Short mmCIF file of C-alpha atoms in Angstrom, two decimals:
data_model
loop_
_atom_site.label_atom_id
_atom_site.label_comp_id
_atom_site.label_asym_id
_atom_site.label_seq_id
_atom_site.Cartn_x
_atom_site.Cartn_y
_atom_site.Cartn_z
CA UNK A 1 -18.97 21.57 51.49
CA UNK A 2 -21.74 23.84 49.33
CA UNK A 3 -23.24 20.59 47.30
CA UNK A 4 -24.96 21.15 44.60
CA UNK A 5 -26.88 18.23 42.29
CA UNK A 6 -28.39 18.63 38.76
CA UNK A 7 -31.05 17.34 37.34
CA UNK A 8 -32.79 15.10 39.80
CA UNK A 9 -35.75 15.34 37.85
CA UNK A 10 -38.21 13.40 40.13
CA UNK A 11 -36.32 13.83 43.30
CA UNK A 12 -34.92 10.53 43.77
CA UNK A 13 -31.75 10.94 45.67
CA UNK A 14 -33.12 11.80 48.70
CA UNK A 15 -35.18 8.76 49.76
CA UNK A 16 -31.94 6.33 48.55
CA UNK A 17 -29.98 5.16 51.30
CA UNK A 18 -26.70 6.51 49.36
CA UNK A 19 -27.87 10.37 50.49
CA UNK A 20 -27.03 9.59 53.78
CA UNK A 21 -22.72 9.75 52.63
CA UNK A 22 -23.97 13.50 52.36
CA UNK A 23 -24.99 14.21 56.26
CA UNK A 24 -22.33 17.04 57.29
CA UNK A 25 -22.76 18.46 54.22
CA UNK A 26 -24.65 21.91 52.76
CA UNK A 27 -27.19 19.98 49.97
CA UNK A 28 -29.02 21.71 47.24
CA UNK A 29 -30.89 19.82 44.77
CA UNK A 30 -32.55 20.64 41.68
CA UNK A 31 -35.15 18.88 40.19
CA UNK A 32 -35.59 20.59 36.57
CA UNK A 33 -33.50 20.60 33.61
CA UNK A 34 -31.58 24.05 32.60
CA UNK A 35 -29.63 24.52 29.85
CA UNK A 36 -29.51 28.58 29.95
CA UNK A 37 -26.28 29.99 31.24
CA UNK A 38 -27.37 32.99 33.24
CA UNK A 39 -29.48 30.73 34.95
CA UNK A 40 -27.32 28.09 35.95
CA UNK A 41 -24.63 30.39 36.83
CA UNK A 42 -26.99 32.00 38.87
CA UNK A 43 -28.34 28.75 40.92
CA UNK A 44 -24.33 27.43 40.99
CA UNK A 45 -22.61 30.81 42.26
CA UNK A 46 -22.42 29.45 45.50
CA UNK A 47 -21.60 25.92 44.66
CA UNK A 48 -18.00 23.93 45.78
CA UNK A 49 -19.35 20.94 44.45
CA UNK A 50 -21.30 19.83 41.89
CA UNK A 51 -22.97 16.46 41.05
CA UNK A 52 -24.13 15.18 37.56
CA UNK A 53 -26.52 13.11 36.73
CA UNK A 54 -24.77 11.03 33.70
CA UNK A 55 -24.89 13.34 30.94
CA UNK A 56 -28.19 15.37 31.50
CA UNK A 57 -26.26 18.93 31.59
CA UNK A 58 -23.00 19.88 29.68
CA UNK A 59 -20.43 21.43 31.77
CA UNK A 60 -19.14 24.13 29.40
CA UNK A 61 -15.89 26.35 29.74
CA UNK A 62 -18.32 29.60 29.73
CA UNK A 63 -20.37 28.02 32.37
CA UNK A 64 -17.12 27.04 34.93
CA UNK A 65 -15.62 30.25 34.45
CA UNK A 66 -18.81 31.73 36.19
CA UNK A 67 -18.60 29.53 38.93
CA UNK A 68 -15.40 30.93 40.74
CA UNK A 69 -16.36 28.78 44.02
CA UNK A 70 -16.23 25.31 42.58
CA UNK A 71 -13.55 22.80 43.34
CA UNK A 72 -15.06 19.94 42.81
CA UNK A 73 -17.10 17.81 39.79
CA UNK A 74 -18.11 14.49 40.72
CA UNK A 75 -20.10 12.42 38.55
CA UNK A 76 -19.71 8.60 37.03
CA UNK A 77 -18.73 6.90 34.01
CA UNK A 78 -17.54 8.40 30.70
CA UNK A 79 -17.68 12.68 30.39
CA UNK A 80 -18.16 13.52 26.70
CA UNK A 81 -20.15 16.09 28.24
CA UNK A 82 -17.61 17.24 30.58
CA UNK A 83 -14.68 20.09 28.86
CA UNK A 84 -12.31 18.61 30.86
CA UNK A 85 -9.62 21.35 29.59
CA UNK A 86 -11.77 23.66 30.52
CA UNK A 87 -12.29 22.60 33.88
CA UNK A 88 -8.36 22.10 34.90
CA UNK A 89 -7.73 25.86 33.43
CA UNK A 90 -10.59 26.80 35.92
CA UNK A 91 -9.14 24.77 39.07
CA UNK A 92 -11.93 22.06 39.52
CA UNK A 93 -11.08 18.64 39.59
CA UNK A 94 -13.02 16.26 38.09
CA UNK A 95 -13.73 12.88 39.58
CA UNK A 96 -15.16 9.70 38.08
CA UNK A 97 -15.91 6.06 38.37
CA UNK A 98 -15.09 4.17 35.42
CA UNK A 99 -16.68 1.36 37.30
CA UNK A 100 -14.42 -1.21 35.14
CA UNK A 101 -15.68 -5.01 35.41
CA UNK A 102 -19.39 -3.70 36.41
CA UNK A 103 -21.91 -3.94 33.79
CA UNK A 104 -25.03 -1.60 34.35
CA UNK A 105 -27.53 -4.56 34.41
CA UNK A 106 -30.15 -1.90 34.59
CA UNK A 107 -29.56 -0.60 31.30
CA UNK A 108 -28.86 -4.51 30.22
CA UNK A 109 -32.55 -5.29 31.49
CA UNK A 110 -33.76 -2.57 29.52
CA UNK A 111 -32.58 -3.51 26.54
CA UNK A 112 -34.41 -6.90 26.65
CA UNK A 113 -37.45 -5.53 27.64
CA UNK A 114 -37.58 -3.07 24.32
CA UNK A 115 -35.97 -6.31 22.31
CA UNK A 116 -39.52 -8.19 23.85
CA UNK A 117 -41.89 -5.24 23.24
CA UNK A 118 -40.97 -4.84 19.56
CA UNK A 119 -40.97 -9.12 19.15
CA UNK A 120 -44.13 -9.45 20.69
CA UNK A 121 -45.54 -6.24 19.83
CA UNK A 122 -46.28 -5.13 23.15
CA UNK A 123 -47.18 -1.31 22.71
CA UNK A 124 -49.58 -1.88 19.98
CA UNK A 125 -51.35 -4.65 21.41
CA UNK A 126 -51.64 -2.61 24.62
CA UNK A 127 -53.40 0.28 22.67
CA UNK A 128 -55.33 -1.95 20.53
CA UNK A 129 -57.06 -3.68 23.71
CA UNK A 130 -57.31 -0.07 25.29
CA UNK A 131 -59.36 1.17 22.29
CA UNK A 132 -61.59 -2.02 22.85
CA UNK A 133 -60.33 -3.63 19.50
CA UNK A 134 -58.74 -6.74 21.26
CA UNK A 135 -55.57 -8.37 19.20
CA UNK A 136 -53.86 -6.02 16.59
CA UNK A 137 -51.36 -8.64 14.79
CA UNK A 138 -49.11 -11.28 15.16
CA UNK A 139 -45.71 -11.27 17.19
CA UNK A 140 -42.47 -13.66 16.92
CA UNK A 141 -41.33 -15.85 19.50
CA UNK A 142 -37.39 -15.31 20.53
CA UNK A 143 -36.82 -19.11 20.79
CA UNK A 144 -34.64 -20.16 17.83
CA UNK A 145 -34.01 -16.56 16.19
CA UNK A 146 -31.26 -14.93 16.08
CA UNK A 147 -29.34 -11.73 17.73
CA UNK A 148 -26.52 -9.92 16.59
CA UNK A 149 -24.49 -7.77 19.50
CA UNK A 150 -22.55 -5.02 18.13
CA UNK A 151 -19.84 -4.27 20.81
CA UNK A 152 -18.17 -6.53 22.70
CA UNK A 153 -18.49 -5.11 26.43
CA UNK A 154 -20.22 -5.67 30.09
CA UNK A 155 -23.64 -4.58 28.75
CA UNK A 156 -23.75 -6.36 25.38
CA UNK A 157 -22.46 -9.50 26.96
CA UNK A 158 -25.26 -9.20 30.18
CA UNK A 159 -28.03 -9.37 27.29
CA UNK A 160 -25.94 -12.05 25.82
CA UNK A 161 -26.77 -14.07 28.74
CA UNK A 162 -30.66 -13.29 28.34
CA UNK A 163 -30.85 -13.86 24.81
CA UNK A 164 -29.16 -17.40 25.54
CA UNK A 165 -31.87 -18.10 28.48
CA UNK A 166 -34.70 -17.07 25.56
CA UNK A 167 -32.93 -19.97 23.13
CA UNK A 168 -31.40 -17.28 20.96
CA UNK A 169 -28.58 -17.69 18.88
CA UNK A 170 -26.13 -15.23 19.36
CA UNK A 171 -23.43 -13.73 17.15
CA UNK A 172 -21.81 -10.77 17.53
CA UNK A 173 -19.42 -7.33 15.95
CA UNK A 174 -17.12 -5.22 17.09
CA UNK A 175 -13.94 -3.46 16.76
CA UNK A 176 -10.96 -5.65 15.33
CA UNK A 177 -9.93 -5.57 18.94
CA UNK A 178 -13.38 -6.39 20.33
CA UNK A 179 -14.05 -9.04 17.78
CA UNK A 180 -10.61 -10.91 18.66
CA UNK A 181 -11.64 -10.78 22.17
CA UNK A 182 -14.71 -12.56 21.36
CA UNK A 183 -13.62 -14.75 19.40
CA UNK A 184 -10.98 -15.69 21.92
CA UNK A 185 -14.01 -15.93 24.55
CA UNK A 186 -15.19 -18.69 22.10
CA UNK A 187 -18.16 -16.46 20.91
CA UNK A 188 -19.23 -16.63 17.49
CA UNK A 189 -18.22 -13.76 14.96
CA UNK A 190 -20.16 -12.68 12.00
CA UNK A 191 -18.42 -13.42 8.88
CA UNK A 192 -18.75 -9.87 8.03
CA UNK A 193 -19.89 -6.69 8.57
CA UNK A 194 -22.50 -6.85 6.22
CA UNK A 195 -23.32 -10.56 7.17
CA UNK A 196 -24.09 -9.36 10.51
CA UNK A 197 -26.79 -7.14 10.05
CA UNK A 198 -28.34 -8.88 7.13
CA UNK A 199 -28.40 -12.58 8.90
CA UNK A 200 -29.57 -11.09 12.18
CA UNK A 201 -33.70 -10.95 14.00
CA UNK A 202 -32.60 -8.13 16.36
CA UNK A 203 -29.67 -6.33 16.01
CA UNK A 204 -28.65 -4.31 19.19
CA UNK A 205 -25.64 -1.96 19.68
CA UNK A 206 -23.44 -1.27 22.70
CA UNK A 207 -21.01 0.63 22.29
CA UNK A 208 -19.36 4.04 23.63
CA UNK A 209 -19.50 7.45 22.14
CA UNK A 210 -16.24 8.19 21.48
CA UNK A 211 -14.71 10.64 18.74
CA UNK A 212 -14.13 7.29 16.80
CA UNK A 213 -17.30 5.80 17.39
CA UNK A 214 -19.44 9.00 15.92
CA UNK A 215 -22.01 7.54 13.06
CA UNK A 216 -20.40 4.42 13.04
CA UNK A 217 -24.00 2.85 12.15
CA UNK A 218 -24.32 3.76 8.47
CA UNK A 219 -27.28 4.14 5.70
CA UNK A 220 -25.49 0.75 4.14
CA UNK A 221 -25.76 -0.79 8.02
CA UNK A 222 -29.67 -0.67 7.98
CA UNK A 223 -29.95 -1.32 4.47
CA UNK A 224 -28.22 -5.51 4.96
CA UNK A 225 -31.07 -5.56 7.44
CA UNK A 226 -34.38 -7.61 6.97
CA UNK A 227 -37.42 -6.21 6.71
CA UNK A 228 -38.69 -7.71 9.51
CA UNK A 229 -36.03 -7.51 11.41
CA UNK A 230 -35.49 -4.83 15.05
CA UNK A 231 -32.75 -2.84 15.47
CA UNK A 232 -32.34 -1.81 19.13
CA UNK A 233 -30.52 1.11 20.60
CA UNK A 234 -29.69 2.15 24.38
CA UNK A 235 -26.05 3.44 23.77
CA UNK A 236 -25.94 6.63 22.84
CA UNK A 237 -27.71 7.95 19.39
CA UNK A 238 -24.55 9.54 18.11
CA UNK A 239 -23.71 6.46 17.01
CA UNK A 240 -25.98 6.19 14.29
CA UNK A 241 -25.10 8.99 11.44
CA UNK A 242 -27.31 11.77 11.09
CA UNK A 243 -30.73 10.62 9.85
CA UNK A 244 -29.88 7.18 8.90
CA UNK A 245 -32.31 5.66 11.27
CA UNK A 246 -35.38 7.79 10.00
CA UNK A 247 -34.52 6.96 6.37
CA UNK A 248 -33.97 3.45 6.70
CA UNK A 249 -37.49 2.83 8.85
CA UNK A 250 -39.08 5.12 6.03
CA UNK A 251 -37.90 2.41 3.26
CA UNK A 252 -38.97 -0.40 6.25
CA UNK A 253 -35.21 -1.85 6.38
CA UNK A 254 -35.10 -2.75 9.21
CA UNK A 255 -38.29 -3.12 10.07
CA UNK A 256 -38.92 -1.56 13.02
CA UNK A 257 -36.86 0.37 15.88
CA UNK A 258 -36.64 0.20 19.11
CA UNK A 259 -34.76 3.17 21.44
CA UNK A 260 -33.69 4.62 24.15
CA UNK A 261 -31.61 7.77 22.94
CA UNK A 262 -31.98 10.20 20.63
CA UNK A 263 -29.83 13.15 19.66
CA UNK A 264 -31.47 16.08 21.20
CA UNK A 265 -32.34 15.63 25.10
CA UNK A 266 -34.45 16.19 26.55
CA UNK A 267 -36.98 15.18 23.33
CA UNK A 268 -40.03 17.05 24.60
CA UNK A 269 -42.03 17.18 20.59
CA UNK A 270 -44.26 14.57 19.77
CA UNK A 271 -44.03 15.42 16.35
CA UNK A 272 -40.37 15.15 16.11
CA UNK A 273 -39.90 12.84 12.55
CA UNK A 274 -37.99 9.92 14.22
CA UNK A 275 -40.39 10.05 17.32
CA UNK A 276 -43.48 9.88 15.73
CA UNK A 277 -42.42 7.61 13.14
CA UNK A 278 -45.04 4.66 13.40
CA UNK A 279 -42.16 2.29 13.02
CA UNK A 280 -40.23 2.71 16.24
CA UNK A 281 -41.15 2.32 19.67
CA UNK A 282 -39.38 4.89 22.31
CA UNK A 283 -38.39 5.40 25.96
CA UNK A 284 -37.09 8.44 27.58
CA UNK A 285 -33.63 7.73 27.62
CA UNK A 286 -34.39 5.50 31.01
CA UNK A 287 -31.75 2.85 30.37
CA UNK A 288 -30.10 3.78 33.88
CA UNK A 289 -32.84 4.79 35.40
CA UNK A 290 -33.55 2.51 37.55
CA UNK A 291 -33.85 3.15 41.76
CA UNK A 292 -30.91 0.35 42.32
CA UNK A 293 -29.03 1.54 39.64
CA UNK A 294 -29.15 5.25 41.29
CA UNK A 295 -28.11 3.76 44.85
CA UNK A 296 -25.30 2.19 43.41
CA UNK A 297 -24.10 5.31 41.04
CA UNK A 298 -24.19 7.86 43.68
CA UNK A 299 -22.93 5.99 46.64
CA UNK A 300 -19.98 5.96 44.33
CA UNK A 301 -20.09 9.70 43.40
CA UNK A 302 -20.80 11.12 47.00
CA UNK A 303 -17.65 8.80 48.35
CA UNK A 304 -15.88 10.86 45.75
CA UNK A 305 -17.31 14.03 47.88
CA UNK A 306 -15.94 13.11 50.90
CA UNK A 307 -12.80 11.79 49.35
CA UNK A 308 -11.92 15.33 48.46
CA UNK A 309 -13.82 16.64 52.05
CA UNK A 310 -11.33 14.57 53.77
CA UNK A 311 -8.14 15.60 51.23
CA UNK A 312 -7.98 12.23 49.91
CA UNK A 313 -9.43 12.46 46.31
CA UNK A 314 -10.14 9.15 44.38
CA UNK A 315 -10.84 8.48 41.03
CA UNK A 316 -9.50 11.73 39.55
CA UNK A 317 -9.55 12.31 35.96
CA UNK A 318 -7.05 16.06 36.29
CA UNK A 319 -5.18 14.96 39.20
CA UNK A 320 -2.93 17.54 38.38
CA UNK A 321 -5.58 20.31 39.90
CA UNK A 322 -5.78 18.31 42.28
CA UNK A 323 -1.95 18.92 42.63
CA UNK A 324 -2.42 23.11 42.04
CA UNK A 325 -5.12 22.88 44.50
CA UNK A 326 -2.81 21.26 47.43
CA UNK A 327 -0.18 23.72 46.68
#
């Protein structure tokens, strides 16, 4: 099959021992990011398959009907990105890996390290010392604080584990349906909503990005919270409502931020409000991004392309193209 792969920005793929499920098979990747439509119809004319990375491009009806060779989207995890109507009216099926039961422990490990380097401070003190002005402030040990977990899933509960390794206290939110599962796991639940961000050190959300789940994180969220208290994302910003998080670090409630997503991305201006703001520290949307973590999500997503290769499609989320295409 024509295989084509977006968005390999530093290209990865090819050095992971997963690219090898691709021998037999015509390969093109790219290694920028495109968002114009000409262009990627131009680059995809030829493609039968096509490989996302997560949620780096939006596959849009006016882009698949351009794309009157492609059969085939294979990708992992949830598809917000994905119009899924769209893609069955256009014949292509799309295939997934919910991956149910498997935390992403790289995106877990992330987490703790931004949860670290806003407690200890760690990307001021690394300037300061830079500049030759040795020790900027003081940090806060994680021993004997507290943090709240908002979502009760695989990647909330892996940090749950390294929060109770650092001696943290840990108490969560959720859902009604999350919460009762917690509290059936013998976790501890916040007495409420607003108890739960105002008791809490660090406060850090997992949760999906779901229609439902859209600005769930309110103005009144970040206002319960301590001053000097972090909030931590690596979900998905979409969660937060629009321009919460800026206005509650402007009036220093909580105290300080620390992120992995933001709503545009790419986020390529240094000046951008949120970015720049002095109170939060920032990655590049690298929660995933990890070398393991890539070996493991596209072994997964190139067995899908040979599933399909070999007439035997798994983990379909149209199976009735699937169905159209056999007939």
């Amino acid at each position: 099959m024509k295989v084509h792969i977006l968005d390999d920005w530093f290209d990865t793929l090819r050095a992971l021992p997963c690219f090898r499920k691709l021998d037999g098979h015509d390969v093109t990747v790219w290694t920028d990011h495109v968002e114009d439509i000409d262009t990627l119809a131009s680059r995809l004319s030829g493609a039968e398959a096509l490989v996302l990375f997560r949620e780096r491009t939006k596959i849009t009806r006016a882009l698949l009907e351009r794309l009157p060779h492609l059969r085939l989207i294979s990708q992992r995890s949830v598809y917000p990105h994905v119009d899924v109507p769209a893609c069955t009216d256009n014949n292509v099926l799309l295939c997934s890996n919910m991956h149910a039961g498997t935390p992403s422990y790289a995106a877990a490990e992330l987490t703790w390290a931004l949860i670290l380097a806003a407690m200890r401070q760690i990307p001021a003190q690394v300037a300061s010392v830079k500049a030759g002005t040795w020790q900027m402030g003081v940090g806060k040990t994680l021993r004997g604080r507290r943090i709240g977990l908002y979502g009760y899933g695989r990647i909330a509960r892996a940090v749950a584990g390294y929060a109770r390794a650092f001696g943290m206290d840990v108490v969560w939110w959720s859902s009604d349906a999350g919460r009762a599962r917690a509290r059936a796991d013998g976790e501890m639940i916040a007495d409420s909503r607003e108890a739960f961000f105002g008791s809490c050190d660090v406060v850090s959300v997992h949760v999906r990005l779901k229609p439902e789940t859209r600005g769930i994180l309110t103005a009144a969220d970040f206002a319960a919270m301590r001053s000097d208290a972090v909030f931590v994302n690596t979900s998905r910003a979409g969660l937060i409502a629009p321009g919460a998080l800026k206005a509650a670090l402007d009036k220093g409630h909580p105290g300080t931020a620390a992120i992995d997503v933001f709503d545009s991305e790419p986020l390529t201006d240094p000046k951008d409000p949120l970015l720049a703001h002095p109170r939060l520290i920032a990655t590049p949307h690298i929660g995933f991004v990890t070398e393991d973590e890539f070996d493991l999500q596209f072994a997964d997503i190139f067995d899908q392309i040979n599933a399909y290769a070999e007439k035997a499609p798994i983990h379909m989320v149209n199976p009735e193209v699937w169905d159209a295409q056999r007939g």
